mmCIF file of C-alpha atoms in Angstrom:
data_model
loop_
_atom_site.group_PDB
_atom_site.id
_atom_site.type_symbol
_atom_site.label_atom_id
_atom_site.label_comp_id
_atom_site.label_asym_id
_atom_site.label_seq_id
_atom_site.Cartn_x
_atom_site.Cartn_y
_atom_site.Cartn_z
ATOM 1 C CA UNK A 1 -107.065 75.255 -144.093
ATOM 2 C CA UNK A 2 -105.000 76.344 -147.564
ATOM 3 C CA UNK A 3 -105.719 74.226 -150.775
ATOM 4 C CA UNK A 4 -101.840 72.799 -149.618
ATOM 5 C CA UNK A 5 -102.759 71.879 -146.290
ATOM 6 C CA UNK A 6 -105.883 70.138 -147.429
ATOM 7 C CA UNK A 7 -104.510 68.322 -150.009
ATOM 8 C CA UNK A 8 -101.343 66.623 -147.901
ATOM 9 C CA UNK A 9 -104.271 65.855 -145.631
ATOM 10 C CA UNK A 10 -105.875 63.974 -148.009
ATOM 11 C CA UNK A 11 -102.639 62.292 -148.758
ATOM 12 C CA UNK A 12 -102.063 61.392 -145.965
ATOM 13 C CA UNK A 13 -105.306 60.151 -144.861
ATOM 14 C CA UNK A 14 -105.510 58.083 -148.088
ATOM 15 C CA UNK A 15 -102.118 56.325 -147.538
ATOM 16 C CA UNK A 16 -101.833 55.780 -144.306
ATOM 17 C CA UNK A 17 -99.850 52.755 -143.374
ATOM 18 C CA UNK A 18 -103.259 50.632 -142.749
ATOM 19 C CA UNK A 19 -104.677 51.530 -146.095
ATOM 20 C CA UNK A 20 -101.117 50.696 -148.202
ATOM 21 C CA UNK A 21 -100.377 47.745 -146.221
ATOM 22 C CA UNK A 22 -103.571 46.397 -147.262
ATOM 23 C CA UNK A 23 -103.181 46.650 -150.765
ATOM 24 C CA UNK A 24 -99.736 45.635 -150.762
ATOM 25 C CA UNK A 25 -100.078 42.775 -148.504
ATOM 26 C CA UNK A 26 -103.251 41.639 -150.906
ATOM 27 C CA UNK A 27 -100.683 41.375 -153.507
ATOM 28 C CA UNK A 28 -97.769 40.633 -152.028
ATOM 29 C CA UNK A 29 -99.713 37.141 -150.941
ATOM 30 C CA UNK A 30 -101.003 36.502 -154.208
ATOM 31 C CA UNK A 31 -97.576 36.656 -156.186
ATOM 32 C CA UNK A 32 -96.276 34.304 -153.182
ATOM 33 C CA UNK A 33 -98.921 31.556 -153.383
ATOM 34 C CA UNK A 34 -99.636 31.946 -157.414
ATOM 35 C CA UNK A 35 -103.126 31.422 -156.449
ATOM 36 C CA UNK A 36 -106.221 32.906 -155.270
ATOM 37 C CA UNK A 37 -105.332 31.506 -151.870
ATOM 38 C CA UNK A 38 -102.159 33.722 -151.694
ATOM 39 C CA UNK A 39 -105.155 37.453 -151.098
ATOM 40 C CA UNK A 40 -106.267 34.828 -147.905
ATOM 41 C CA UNK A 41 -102.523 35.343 -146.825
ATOM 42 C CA UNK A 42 -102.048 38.332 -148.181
ATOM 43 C CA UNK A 43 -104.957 39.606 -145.961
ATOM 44 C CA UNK A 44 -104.214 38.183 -142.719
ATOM 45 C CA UNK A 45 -100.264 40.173 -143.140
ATOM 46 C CA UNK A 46 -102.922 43.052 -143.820
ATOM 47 C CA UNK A 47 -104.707 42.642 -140.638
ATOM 48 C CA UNK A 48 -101.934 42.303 -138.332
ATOM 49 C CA UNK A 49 -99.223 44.662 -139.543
ATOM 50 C CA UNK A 50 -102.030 47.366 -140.347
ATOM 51 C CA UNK A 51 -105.306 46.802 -139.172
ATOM 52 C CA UNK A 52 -104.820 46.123 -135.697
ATOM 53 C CA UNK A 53 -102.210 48.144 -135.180
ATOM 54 C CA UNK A 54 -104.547 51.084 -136.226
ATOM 55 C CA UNK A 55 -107.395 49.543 -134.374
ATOM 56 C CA UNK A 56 -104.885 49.310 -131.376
ATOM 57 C CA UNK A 57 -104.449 53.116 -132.143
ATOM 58 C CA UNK A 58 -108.228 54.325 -132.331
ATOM 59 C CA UNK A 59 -109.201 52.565 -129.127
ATOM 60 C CA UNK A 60 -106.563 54.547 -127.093
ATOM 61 C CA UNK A 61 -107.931 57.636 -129.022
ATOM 62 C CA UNK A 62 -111.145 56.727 -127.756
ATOM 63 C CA UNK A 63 -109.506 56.733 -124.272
ATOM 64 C CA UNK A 64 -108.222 60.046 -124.542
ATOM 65 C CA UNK A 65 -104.152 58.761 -124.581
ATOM 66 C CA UNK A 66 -103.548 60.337 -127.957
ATOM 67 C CA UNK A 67 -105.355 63.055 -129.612
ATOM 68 C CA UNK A 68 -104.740 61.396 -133.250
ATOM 69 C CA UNK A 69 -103.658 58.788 -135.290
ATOM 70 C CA UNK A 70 -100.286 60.414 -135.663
ATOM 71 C CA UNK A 71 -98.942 60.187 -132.044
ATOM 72 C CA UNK A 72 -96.983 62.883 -132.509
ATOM 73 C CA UNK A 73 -95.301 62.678 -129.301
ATOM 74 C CA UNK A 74 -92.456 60.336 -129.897
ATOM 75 C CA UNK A 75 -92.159 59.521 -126.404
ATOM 76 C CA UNK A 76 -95.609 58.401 -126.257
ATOM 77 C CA UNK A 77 -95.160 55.727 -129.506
ATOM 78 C CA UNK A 78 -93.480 52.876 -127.919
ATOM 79 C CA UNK A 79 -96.706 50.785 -127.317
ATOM 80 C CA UNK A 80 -97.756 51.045 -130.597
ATOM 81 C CA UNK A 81 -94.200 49.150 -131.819
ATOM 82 C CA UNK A 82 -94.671 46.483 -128.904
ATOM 83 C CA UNK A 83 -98.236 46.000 -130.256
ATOM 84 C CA UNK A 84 -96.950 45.726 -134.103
ATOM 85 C CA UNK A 85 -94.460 43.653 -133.025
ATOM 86 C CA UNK A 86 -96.406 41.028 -131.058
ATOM 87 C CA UNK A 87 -98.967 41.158 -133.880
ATOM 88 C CA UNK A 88 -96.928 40.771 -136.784
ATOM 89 C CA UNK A 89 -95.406 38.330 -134.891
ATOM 90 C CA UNK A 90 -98.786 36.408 -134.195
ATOM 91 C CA UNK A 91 -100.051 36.501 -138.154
ATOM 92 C CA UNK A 92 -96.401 35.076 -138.605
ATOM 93 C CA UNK A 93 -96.642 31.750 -136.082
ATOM 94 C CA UNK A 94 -100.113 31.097 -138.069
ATOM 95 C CA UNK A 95 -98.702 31.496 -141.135
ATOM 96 C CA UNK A 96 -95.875 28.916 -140.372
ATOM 97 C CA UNK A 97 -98.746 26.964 -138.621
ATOM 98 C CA UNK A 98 -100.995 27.252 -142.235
ATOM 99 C CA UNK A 99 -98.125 26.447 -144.077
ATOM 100 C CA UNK A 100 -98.602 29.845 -146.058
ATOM 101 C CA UNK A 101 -96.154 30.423 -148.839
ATOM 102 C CA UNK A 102 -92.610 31.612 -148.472
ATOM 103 C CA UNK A 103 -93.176 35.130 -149.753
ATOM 104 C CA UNK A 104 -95.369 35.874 -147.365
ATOM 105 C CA UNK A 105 -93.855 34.588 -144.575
ATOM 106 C CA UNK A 106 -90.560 36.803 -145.825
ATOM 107 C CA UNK A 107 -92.498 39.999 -145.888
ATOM 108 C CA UNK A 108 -93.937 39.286 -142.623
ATOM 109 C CA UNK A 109 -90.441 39.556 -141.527
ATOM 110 C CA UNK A 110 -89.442 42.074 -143.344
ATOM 111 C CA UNK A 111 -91.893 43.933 -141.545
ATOM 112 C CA UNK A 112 -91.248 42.673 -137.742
ATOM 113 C CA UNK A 113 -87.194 43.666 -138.721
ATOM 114 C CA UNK A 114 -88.328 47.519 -140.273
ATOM 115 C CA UNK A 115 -90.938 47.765 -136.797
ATOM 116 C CA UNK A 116 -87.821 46.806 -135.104
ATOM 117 C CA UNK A 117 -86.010 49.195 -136.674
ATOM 118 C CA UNK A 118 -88.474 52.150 -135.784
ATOM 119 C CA UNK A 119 -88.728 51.365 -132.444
ATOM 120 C CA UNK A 120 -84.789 51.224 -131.893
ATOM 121 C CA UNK A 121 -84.675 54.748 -133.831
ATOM 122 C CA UNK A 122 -87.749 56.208 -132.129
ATOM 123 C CA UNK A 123 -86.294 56.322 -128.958
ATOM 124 C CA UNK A 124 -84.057 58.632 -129.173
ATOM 125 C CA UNK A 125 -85.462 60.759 -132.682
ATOM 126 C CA UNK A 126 -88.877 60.888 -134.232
ATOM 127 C CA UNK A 127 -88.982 58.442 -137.450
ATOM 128 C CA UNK A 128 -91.437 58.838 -139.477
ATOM 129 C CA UNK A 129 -93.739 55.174 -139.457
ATOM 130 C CA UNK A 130 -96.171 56.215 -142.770
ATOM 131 C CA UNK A 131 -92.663 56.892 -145.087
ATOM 132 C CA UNK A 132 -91.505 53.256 -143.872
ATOM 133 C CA UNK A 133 -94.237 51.573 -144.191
ATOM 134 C CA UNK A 134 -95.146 53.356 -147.948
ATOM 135 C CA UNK A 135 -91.350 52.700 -148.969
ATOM 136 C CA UNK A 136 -91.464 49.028 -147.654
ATOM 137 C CA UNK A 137 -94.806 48.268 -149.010
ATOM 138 C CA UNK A 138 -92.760 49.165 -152.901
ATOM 139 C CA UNK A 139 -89.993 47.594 -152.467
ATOM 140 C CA UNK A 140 -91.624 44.867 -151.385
ATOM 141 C CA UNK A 141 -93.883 44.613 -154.648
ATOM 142 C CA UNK A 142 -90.562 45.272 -156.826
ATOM 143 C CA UNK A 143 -89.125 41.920 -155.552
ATOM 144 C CA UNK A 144 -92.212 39.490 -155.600
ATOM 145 C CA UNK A 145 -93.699 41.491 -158.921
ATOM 146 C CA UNK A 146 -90.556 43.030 -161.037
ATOM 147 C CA UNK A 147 -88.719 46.374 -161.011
ATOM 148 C CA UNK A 148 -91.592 48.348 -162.661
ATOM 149 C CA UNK A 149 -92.905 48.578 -158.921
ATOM 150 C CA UNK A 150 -90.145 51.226 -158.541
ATOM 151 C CA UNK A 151 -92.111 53.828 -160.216
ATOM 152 C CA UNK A 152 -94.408 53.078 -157.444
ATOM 153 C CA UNK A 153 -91.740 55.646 -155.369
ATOM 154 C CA UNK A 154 -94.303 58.330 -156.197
ATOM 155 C CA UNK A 155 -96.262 57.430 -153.837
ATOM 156 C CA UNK A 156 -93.626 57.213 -150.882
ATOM 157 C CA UNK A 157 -92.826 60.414 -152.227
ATOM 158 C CA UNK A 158 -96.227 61.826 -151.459
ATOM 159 C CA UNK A 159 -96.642 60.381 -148.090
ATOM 160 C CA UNK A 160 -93.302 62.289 -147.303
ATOM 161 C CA UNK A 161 -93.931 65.606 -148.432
ATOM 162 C CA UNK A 162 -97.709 65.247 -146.790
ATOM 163 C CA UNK A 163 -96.002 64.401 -143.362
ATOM 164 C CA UNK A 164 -93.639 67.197 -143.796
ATOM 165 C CA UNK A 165 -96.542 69.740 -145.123
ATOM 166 C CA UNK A 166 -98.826 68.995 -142.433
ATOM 167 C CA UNK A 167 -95.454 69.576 -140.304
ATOM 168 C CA UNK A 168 -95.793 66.044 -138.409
ATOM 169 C CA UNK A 169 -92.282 65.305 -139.343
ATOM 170 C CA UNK A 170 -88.945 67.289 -140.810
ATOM 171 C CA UNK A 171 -87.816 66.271 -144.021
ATOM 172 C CA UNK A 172 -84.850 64.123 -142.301
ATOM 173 C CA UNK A 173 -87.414 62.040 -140.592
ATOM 174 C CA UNK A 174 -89.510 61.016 -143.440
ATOM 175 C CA UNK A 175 -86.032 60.284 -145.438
ATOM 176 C CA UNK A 176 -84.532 58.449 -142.863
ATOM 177 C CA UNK A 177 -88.602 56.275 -142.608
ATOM 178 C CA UNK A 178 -88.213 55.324 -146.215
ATOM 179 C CA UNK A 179 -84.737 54.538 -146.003
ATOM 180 C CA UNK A 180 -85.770 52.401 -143.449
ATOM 181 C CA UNK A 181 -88.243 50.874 -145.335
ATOM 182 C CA UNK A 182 -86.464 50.326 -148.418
ATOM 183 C CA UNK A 183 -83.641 48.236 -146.893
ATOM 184 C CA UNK A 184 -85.443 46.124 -145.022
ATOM 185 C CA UNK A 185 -87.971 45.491 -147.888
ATOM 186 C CA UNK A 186 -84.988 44.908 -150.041
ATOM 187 C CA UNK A 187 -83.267 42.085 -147.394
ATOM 188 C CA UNK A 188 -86.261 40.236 -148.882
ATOM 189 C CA UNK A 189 -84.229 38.996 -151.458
ATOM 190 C CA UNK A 190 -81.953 37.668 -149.853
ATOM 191 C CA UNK A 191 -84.306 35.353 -147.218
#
């Protein structure tokens, strides 16, 4: 593997949608609650828009349905949205039911409308999921946080070219993913 190759790896591996939803749903929950309470939130959007999604992911790896985390067969992605949706969807009803803070609950939706969004485009052209996700996750933070977030495009940036260097996606695809996940993100404002 070239010095290139390994490095987009890393990148890759290192902001994977599980990993930067984490840390942005962590936040995103504490600047919607104002309190300590708000990472307890912020945590459970974590674990059902990224962790059990990619738990979802490793135990059909384990089955022998997909050789990686990537799925690169697009046809072959579909249950992955359906279990993102239903799990987003989930962390959302006990949210309302918790009476979790607005924010939150906004970026939960956020999420369920960009998951829509990639299923509706993966069915007929390969979108790339990690460039949403990484776009969404900084828009996200501009609008709860403030617009210094937005240098926070670096990393989108990174996840794009290491998708396209490690030749899972074409440079359209990993555009059109954080295009994706900027808009939605950004319809935040407005909810």
């Amino acid at each position: 593997m070239t010095d290139m190759a390994a490095t987009a790896r890393r990148v890759t591996d290192t902001l994977q949608p599980r990993n930067v939803l984490l840390v942005g749903m962590l936040s995103i929950g504490l600047a919607a609650s104002g309190h300590w309470t708000g990472l307890l939130w912020g945590l459970l959007g974590a674990l059902c828009a990224g962790i059990v999604p990619a738990a979802y992911i490793e135990w059909e790896r384990g089955r022998g349905k997909w050789g990686d985390r990537h799925v690169v067969d697009r046809t072959k992605r579909a249950p992955i949205f359906f279990v993102i949706l239903g799990s987003i969807g989930t962390g959302s009803l006990l949210m309302v039911l918790g009476d979790a803070p607005g924010g939150i609950l906004a970026a939960m939706l956020a999420l369920w409308v960009m998951t829509v969004g990639l299923l509706a485009v993966n069915t007929v052209w390969k979108i790339s999921v990690d460039s949403a996700v990484a776009s969404s996750v900084v828009a996200l933070l501009a609008c709860v946080h403030s617009a210094w977030w937005l240098l926070a495009y670096a990393m989108t940036l990174a996840v794009c070219w290491s998708r396209v260097a490690l030749r899972y996606h074409t440079t359209a695809q990993t555009v059109a993913g954080a295009c994706l996940g900027a808009a939605t993100a950004t319809a935040y404002l407005f909810v």
